[in-house]
Tab-separated table of C-alpha atoms and ligand atoms in Angstrom:
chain	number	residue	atom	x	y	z
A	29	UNK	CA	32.497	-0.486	17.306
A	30	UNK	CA	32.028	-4.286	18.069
A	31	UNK	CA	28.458	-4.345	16.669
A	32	UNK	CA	28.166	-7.967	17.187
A	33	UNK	CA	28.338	-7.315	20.623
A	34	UNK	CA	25.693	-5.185	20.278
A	35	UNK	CA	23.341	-7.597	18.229
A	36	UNK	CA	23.796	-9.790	20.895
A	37	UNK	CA	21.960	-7.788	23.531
A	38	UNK	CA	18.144	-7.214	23.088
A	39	UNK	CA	17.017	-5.759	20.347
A	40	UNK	CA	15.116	-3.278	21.786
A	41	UNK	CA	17.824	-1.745	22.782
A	42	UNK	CA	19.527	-1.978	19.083
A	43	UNK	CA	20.758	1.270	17.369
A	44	UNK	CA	18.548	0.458	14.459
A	45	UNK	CA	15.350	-0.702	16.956
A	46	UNK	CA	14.061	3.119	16.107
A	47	UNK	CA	13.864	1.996	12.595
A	48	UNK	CA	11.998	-1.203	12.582
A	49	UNK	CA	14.903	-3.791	13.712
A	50	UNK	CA	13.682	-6.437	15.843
A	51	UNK	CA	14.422	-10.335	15.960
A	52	UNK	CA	13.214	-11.746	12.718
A	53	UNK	CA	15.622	-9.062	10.866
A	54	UNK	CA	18.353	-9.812	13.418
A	55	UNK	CA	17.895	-13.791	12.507
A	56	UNK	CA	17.834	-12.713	8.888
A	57	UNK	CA	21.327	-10.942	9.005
A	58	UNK	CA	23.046	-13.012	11.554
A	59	UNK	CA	25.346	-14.546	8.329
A	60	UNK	CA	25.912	-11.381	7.152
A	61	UNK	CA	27.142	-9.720	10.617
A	62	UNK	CA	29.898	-12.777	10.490
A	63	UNK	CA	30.876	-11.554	7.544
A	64	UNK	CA	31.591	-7.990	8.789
A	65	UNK	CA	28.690	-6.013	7.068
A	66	UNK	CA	26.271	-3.604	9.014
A	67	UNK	CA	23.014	-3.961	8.384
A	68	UNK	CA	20.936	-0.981	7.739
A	69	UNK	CA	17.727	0.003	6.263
A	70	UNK	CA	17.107	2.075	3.327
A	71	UNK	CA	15.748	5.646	3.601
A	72	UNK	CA	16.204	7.089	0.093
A	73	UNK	CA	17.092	5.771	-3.475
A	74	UNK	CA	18.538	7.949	-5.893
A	75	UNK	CA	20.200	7.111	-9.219
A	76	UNK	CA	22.492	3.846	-8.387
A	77	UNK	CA	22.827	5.078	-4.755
A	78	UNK	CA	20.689	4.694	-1.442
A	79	UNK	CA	21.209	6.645	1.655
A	80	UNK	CA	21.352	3.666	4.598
A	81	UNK	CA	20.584	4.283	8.337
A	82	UNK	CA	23.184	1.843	10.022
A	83	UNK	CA	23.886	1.973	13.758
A	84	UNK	CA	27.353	4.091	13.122
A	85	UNK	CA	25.120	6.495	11.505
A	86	UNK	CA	23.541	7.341	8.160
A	87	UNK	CA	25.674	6.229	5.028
A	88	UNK	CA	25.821	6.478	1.441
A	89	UNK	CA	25.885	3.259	-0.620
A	90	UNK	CA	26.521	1.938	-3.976
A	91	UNK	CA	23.956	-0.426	-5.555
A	92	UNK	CA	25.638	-2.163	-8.187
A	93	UNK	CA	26.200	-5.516	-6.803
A	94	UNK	CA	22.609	-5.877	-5.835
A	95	UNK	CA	21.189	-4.625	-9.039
A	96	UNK	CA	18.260	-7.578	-10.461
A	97	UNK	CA	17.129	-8.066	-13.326
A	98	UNK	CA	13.780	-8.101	-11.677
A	99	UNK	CA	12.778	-4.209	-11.133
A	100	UNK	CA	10.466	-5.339	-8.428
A	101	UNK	CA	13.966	-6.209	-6.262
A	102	UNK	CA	15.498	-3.108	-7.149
A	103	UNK	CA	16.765	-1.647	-3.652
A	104	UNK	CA	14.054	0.628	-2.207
A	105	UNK	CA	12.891	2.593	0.468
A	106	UNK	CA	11.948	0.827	3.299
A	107	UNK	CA	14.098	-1.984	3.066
A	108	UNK	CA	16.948	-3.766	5.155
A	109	UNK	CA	20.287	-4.551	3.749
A	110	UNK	CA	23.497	-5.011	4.435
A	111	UNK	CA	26.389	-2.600	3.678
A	112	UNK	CA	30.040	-2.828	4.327
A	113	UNK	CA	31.671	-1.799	7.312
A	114	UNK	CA	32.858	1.812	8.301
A	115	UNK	CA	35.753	2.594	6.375
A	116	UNK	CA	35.337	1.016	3.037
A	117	UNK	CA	35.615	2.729	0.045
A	118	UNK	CA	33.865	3.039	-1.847
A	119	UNK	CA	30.656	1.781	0.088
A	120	UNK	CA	28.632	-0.999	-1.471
A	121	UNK	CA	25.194	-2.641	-0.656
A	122	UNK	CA	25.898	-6.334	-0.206
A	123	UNK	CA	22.757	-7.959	-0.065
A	124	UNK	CA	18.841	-7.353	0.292
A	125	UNK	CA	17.225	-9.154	3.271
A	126	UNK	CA	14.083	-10.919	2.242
A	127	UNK	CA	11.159	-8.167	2.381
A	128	UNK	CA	8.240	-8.794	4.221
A	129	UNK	CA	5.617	-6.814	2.616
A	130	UNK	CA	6.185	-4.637	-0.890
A	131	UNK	CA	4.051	-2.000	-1.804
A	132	UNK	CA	3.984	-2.160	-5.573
A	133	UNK	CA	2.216	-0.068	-8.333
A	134	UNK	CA	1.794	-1.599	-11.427
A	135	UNK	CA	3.459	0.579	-14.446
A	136	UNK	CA	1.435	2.591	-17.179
A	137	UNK	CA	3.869	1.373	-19.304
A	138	UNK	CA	3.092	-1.868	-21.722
A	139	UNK	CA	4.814	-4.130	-20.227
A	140	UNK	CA	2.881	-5.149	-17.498
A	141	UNK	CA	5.690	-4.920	-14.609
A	142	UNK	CA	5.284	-3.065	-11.201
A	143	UNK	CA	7.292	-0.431	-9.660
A	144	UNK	CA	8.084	-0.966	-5.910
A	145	UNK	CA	6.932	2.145	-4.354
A	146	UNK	CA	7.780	1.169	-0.592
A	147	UNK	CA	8.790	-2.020	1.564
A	148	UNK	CA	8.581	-4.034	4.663
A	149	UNK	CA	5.826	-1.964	5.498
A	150	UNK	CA	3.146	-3.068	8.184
A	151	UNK	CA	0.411	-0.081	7.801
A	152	UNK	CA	-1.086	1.458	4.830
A	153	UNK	CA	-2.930	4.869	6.539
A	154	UNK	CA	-5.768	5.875	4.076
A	155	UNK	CA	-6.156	9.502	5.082
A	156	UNK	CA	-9.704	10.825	4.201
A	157	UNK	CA	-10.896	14.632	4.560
A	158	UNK	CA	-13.702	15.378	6.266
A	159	UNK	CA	-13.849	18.513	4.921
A	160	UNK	CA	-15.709	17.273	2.233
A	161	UNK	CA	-18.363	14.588	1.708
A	162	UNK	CA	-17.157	11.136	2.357
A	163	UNK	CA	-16.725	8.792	-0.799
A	164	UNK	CA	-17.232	5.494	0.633
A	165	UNK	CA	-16.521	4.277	-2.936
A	166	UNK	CA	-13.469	6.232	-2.879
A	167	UNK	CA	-12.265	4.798	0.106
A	168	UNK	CA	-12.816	1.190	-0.953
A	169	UNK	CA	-10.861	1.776	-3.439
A	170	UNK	CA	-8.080	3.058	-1.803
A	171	UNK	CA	-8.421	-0.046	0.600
A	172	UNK	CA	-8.090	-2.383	-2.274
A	173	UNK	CA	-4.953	-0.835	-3.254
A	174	UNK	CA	-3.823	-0.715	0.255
A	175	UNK	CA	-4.424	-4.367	-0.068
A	176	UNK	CA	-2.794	-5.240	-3.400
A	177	UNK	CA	0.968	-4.529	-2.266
A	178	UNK	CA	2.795	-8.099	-2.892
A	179	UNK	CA	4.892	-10.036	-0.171
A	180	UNK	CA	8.410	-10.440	-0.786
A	181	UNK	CA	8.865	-13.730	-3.084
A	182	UNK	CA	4.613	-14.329	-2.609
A	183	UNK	CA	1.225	-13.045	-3.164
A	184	UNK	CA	0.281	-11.473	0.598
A	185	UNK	CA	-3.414	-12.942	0.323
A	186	UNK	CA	-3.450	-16.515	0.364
A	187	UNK	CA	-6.950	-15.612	2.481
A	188	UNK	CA	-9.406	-13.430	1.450
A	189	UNK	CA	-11.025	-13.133	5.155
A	190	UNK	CA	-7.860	-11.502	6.756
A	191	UNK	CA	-6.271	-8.816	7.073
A	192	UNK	CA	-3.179	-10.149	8.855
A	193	UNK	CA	-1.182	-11.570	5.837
A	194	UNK	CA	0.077	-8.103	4.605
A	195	UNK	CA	0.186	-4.605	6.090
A	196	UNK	CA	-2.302	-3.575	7.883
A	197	UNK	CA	-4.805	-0.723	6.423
A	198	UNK	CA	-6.213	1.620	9.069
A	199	UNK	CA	-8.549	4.644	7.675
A	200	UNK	CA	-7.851	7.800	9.552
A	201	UNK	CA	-10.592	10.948	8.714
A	202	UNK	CA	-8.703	13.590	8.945
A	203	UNK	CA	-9.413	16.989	9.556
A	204	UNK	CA	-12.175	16.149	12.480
A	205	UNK	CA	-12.696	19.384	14.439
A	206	UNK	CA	-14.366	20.361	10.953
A	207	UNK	CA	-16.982	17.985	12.469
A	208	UNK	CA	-17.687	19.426	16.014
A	209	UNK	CA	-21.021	17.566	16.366
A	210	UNK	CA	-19.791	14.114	17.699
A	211	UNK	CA	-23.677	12.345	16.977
A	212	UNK	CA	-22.357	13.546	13.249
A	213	UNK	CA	-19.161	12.595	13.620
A	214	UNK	CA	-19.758	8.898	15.356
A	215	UNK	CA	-22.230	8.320	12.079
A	216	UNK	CA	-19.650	9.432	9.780
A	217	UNK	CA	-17.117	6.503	11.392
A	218	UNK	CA	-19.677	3.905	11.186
A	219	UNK	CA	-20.147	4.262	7.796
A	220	UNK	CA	-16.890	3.987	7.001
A	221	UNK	CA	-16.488	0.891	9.799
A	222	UNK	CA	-19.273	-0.559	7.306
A	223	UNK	CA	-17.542	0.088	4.519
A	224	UNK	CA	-14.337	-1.554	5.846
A	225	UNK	CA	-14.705	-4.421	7.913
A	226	UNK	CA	-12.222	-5.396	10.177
A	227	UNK	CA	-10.328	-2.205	9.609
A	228	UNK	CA	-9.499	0.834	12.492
A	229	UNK	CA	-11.614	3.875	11.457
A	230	UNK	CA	-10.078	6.839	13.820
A	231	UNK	CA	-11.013	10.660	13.734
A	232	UNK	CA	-8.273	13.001	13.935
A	233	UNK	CA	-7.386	16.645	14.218
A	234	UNK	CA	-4.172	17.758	12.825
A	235	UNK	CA	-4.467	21.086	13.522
A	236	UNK	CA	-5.738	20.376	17.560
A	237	UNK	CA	-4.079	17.554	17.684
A	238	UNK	CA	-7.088	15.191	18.895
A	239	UNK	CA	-6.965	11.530	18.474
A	240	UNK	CA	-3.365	11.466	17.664
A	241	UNK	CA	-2.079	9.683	20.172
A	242	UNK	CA	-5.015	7.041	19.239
A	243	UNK	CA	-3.095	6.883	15.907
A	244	UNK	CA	0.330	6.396	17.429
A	245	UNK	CA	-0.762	3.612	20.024
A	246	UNK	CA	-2.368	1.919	16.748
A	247	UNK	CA	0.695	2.085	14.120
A	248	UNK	CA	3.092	2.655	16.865
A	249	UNK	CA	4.839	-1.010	16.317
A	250	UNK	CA	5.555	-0.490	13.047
A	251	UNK	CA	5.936	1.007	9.529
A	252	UNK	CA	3.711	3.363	8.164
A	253	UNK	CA	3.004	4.673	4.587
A	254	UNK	CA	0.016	7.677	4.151
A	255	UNK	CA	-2.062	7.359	1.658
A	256	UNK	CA	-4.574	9.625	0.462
A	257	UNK	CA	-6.217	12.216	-2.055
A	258	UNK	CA	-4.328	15.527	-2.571
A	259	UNK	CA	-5.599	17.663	-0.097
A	260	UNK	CA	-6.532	15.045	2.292
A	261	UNK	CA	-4.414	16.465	4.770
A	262	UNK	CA	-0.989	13.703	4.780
A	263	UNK	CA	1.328	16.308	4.640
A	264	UNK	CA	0.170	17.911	7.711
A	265	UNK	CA	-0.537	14.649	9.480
A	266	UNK	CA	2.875	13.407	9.097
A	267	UNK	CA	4.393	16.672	10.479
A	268	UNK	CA	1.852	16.089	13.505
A	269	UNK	CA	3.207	12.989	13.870
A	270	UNK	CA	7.258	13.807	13.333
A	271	UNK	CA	7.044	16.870	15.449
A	272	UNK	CA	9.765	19.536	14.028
A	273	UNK	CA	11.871	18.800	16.678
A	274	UNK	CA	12.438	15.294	15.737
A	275	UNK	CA	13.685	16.404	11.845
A	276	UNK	CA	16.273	18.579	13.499
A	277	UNK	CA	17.665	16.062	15.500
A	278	UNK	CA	18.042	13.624	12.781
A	279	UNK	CA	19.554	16.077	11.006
A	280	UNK	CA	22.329	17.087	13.199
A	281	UNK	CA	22.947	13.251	14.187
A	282	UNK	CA	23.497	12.919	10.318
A	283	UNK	CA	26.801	15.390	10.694
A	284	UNK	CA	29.941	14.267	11.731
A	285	UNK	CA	32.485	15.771	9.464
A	286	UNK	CA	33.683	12.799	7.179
A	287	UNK	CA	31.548	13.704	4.313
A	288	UNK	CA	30.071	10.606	3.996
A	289	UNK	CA	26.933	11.396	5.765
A	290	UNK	CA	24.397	13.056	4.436
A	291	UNK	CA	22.035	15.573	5.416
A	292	UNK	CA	19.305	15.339	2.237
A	293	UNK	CA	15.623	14.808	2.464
A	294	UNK	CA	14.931	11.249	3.629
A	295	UNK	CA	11.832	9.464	2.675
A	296	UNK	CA	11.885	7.640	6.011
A	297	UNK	CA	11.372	8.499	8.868
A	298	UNK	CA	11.685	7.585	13.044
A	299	UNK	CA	7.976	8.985	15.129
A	300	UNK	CA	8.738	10.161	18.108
A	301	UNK	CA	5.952	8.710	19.511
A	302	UNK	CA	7.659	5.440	18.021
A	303	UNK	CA	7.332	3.386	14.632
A	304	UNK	CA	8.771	4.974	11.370
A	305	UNK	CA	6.964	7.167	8.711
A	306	UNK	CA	7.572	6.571	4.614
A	307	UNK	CA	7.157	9.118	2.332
A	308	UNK	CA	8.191	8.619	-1.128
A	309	UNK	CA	7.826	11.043	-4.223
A	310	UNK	CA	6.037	7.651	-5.782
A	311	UNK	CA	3.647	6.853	-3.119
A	312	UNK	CA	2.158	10.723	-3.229
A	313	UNK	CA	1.081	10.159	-6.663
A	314	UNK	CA	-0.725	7.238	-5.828
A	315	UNK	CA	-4.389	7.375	-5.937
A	316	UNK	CA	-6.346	5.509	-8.387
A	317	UNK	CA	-5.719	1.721	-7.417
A	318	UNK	CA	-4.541	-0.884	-10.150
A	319	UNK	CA	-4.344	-4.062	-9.286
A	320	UNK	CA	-7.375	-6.798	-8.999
A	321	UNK	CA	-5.870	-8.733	-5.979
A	322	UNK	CA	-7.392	-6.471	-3.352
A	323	UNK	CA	-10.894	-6.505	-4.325
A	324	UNK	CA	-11.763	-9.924	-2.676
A	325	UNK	CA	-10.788	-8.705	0.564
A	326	UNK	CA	-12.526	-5.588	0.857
A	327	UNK	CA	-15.345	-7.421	-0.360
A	328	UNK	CA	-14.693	-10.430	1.278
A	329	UNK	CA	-18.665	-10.865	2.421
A	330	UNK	CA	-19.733	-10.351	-1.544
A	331	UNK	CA	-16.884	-13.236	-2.268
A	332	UNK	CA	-18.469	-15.198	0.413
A	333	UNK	CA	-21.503	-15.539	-0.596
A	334	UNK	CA	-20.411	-15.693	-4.122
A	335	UNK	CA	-19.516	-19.232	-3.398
A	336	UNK	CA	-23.395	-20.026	-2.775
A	337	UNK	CA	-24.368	-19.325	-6.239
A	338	UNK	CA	-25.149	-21.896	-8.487
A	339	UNK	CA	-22.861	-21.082	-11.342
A	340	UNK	CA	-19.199	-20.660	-10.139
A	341	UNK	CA	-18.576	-17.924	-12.869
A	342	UNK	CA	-21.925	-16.456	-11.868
A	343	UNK	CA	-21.719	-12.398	-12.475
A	344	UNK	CA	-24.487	-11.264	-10.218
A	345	UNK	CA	-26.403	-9.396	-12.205
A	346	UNK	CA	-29.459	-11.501	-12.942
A	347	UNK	CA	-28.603	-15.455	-12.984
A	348	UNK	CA	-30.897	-17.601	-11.095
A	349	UNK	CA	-29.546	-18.985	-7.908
A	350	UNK	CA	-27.249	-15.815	-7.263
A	351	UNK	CA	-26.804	-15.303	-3.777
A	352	UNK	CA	-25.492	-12.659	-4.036
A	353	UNK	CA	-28.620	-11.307	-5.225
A	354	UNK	CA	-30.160	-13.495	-2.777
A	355	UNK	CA	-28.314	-11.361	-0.088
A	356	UNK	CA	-29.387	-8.378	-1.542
A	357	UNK	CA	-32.779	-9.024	-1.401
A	358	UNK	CA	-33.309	-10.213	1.920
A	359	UNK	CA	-31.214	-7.283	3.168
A	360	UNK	CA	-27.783	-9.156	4.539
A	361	UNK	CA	-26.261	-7.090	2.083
A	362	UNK	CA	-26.210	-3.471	1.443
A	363	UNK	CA	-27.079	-2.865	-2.741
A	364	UNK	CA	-24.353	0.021	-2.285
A	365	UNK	CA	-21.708	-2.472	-1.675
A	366	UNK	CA	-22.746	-4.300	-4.638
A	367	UNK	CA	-23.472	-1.470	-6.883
A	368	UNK	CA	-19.280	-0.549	-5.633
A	369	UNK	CA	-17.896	-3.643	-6.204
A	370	UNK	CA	-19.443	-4.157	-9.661
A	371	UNK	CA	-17.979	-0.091	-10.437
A	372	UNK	CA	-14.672	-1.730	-8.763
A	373	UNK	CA	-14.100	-4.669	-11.100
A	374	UNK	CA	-15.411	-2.649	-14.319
A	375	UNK	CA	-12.605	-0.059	-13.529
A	376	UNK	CA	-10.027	-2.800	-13.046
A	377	UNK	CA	-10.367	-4.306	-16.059
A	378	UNK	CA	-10.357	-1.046	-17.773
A	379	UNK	CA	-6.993	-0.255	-16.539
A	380	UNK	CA	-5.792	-3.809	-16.545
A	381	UNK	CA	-6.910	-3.690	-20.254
A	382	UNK	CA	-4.415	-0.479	-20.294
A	383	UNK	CA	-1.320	-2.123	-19.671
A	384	UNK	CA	-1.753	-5.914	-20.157
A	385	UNK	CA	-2.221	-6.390	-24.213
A	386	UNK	CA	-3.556	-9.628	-24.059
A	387	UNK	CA	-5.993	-8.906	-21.023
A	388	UNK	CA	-7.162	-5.890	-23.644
A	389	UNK	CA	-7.312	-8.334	-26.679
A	390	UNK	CA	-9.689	-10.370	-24.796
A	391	UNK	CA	-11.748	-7.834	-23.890
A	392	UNK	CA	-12.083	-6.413	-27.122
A	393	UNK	CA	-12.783	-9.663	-28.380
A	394	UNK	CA	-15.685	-9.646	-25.899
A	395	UNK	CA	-17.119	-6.574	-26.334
A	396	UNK	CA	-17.255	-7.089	-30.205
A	397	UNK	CA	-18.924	-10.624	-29.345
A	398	UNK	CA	-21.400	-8.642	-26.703
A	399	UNK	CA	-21.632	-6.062	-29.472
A	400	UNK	CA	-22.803	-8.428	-32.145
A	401	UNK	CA	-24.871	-10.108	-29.597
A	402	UNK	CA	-26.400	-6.677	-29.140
A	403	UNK	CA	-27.058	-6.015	-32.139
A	404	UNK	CA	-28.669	-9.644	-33.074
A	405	UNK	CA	-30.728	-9.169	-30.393
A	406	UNK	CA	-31.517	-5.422	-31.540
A	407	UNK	CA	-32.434	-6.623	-35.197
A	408	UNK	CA	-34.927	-9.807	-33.622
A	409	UNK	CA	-36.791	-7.021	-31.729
A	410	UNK	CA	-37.021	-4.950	-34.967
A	411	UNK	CA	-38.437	-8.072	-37.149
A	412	UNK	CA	-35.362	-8.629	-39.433
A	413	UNK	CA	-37.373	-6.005	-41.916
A	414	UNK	CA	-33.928	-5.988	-43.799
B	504	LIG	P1	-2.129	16.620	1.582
B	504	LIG	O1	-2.238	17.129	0.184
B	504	LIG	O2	-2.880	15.351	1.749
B	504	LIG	O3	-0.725	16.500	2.062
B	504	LIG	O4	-2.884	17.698	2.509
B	504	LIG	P2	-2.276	18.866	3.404
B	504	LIG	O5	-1.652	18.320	4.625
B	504	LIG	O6	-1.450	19.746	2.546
B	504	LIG	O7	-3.599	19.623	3.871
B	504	LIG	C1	-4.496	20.197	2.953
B	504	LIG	C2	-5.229	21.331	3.642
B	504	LIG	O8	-5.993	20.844	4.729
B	504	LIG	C3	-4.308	22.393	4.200
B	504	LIG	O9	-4.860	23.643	3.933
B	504	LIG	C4	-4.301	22.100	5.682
B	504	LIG	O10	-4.089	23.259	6.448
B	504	LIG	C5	-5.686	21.558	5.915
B	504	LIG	N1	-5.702	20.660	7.085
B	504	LIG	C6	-4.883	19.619	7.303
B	504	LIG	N2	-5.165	19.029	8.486
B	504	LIG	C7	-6.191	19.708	9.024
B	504	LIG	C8	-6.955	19.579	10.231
B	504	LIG	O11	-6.730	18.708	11.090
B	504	LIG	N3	-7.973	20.467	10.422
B	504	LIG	C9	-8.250	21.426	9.513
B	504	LIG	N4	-9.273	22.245	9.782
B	504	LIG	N5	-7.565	21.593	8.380
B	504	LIG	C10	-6.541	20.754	8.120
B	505	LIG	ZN1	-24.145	-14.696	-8.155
């Protein structure tokens, strides 16, 4: 097949345009489709080797010439690369195209390095039950983690008022014909809506299938990851969204007798409805966020007016000229947000302090500091009868 030929028409129209190809990625491997290579994009890692879905089909690659010493550019699901042609073997990944977004999880480990969970992804879908009481705090969280995935070579947030730098979170609350009332159910959204500014807050039914096709118009352009508490309802969301017809066609284009292509689970996915689905073993585990960078933007208005306070290092809890306090009081902001984001920093530095050893040495050096403080203070109230 003469796929430069192919490249040359529109993109739309592209073998891999299912998958997430468009322009920019067409611009991006133009060298390498000189060279010979297909490009493809990666739908499952395993061990050394990555299944790829190129436009002659779904391939199995070798890793080893693109293997960093960075393990945030190890190849991953979710990203475009390009492979040798049809034919060669063995089968090697030649190069990683620059990702556009990452979605990273830092590791428990001590060494304070992430894990890249997902790429080049352009929504993060926070799934939320209705089926039981709504955790705004809960959900901020998960927002802040949607938000903390890292751009390729940079930080995504360069602004703290937009959303637009990195993928896109949208909060979907799931499981809405629990809710039949739809005064109850309209409430329910707002709250969230407040919680989330600037984000899509859409109802849907799984199981009846209302406000789906809300969802698909919404994250139809692009790449999804679900995100979400066990039991939130992803797994049967995402099969509402595949459709079992759509698995078994993928599986039998997968089939063609050379042995090369391979029919195992893939951890990403074409909607019918358009825009692709990933799924990783890594990103189901996530649920407790861990990284600081996403708390200014899902508290953007608390940053804002942080700015107004008189002391730059101000901590809002009882300095004069806070106005954040300021805001509190005269109502422009809800105490709830504050009383979250305060919960939302403590907890970061706690696990910050669990895998960054000199992050925890400071910290211990400041609670003994507040503790002697304390306890000064403690022994002035008692007299000093000692
Ligand atoms: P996951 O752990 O987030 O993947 O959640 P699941 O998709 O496994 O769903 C958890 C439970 O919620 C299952 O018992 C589902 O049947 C149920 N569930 C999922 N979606 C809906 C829905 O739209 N309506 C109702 N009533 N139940 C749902
Ligand atoms: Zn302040």
């Amino acid at each position: 097949m003469n796929f430069s030929s192919l490249s040359a028409s529109s993109t739309s129209s592209h073998p891999l345009a299912l998958y997430g190809w468009d322009e920019g990625w067409e611009a991006e491997f133009a060298p390498y489709a000189e060279q010979g290579l297909l490009p493809g994009r990666v739908v499952r890692v395993d061990r050394g080797l990555c299944d790829v879905i190129t436009p002659v089909g779904t391939v199995r690659a070798d890793t080893e010439f693109v293997v960093p010493r960075d393990p945030m550019k190890v190849v991953c699901t979710g990203d475009w690369v390009a492979v040798d042609p049809e034919g060669s073997d063995p089968l090697y990944v030649r190069t990683l195209l620059p990702r556009r977004t990452a979605f990273v999880r830092s590791t428990s480990s001590k060494r304070s390095e992430g894990q890249v969970l997902a790429t080049n992804i352009d929504y993060v879908v926070i799934c939320v039950s209705l089926a039981v009481e709504l955790d705004l705090g809960r959900i901020e969280r998960f927002l802040a983690l949607a938000m903390s995935g890292s751009g390729g070579e940079a930080p995504l947030h360069t602004s703290a008022l937009s959303w637009e730098s990195g993928a896109q979170p949208v909060v979907v609350l799931s499981k809405a014909d629990l809710v039949p009332d739809p005064v109850t159910l309209a409430h329910l959204v707002q709250d969230v809506e407040t919680t989330a500014p600037g984000v899509p807050v859409l109802t849907v039914s799984a199981l009846h299938g209302d406000g789906l096709d809300v969802l698909v118009a919404t994250v139809g352009g692009g790449t999804s990851v679900l995100l979400g508490q066990s039991g939130a309802g992803k797994s049967t969301l995402a099969n509402a969204l595949l459709g079992e017809d759509v698995m078994d066609v993928q599986a039998a284009r997968d089939v063609d007798g050379k042995g090369r292509h391979t029919t195992t689970t893939r951890n990403l996915l074409a909607l019918p409805g358009g825009g692709v689905l990933i799924d990783t073993p890594g990103l189901r585990g996530v649920g407790l966020w861990d990284a600081e960078t996403g708390v200014g933007q899902v508290f953007s208005e608390i940053e804002e007016l942080a700015r107004e306070c008189r002391f730059h290092d101000c901590a809002h809890e009882s300095e004069p000229g806070c106005a954040v306090l300021a805001g509190v009081e005269n109502g422009d902001l809800p105490f709830r947000r504050l009383e979250s984001y305060r919960k939302l920093i403590r907890e970061n530095q706690w696990i910050t302090a669990k895998t960054d050893a000199r992050v925890r040495a400071e910290l211990r050096r400041d609670w003994k500091r507040k503790g002697a403080e304390g306890k000064a203070a403690m022994e002035a109230k008692r007299g000093r009868w000692r």
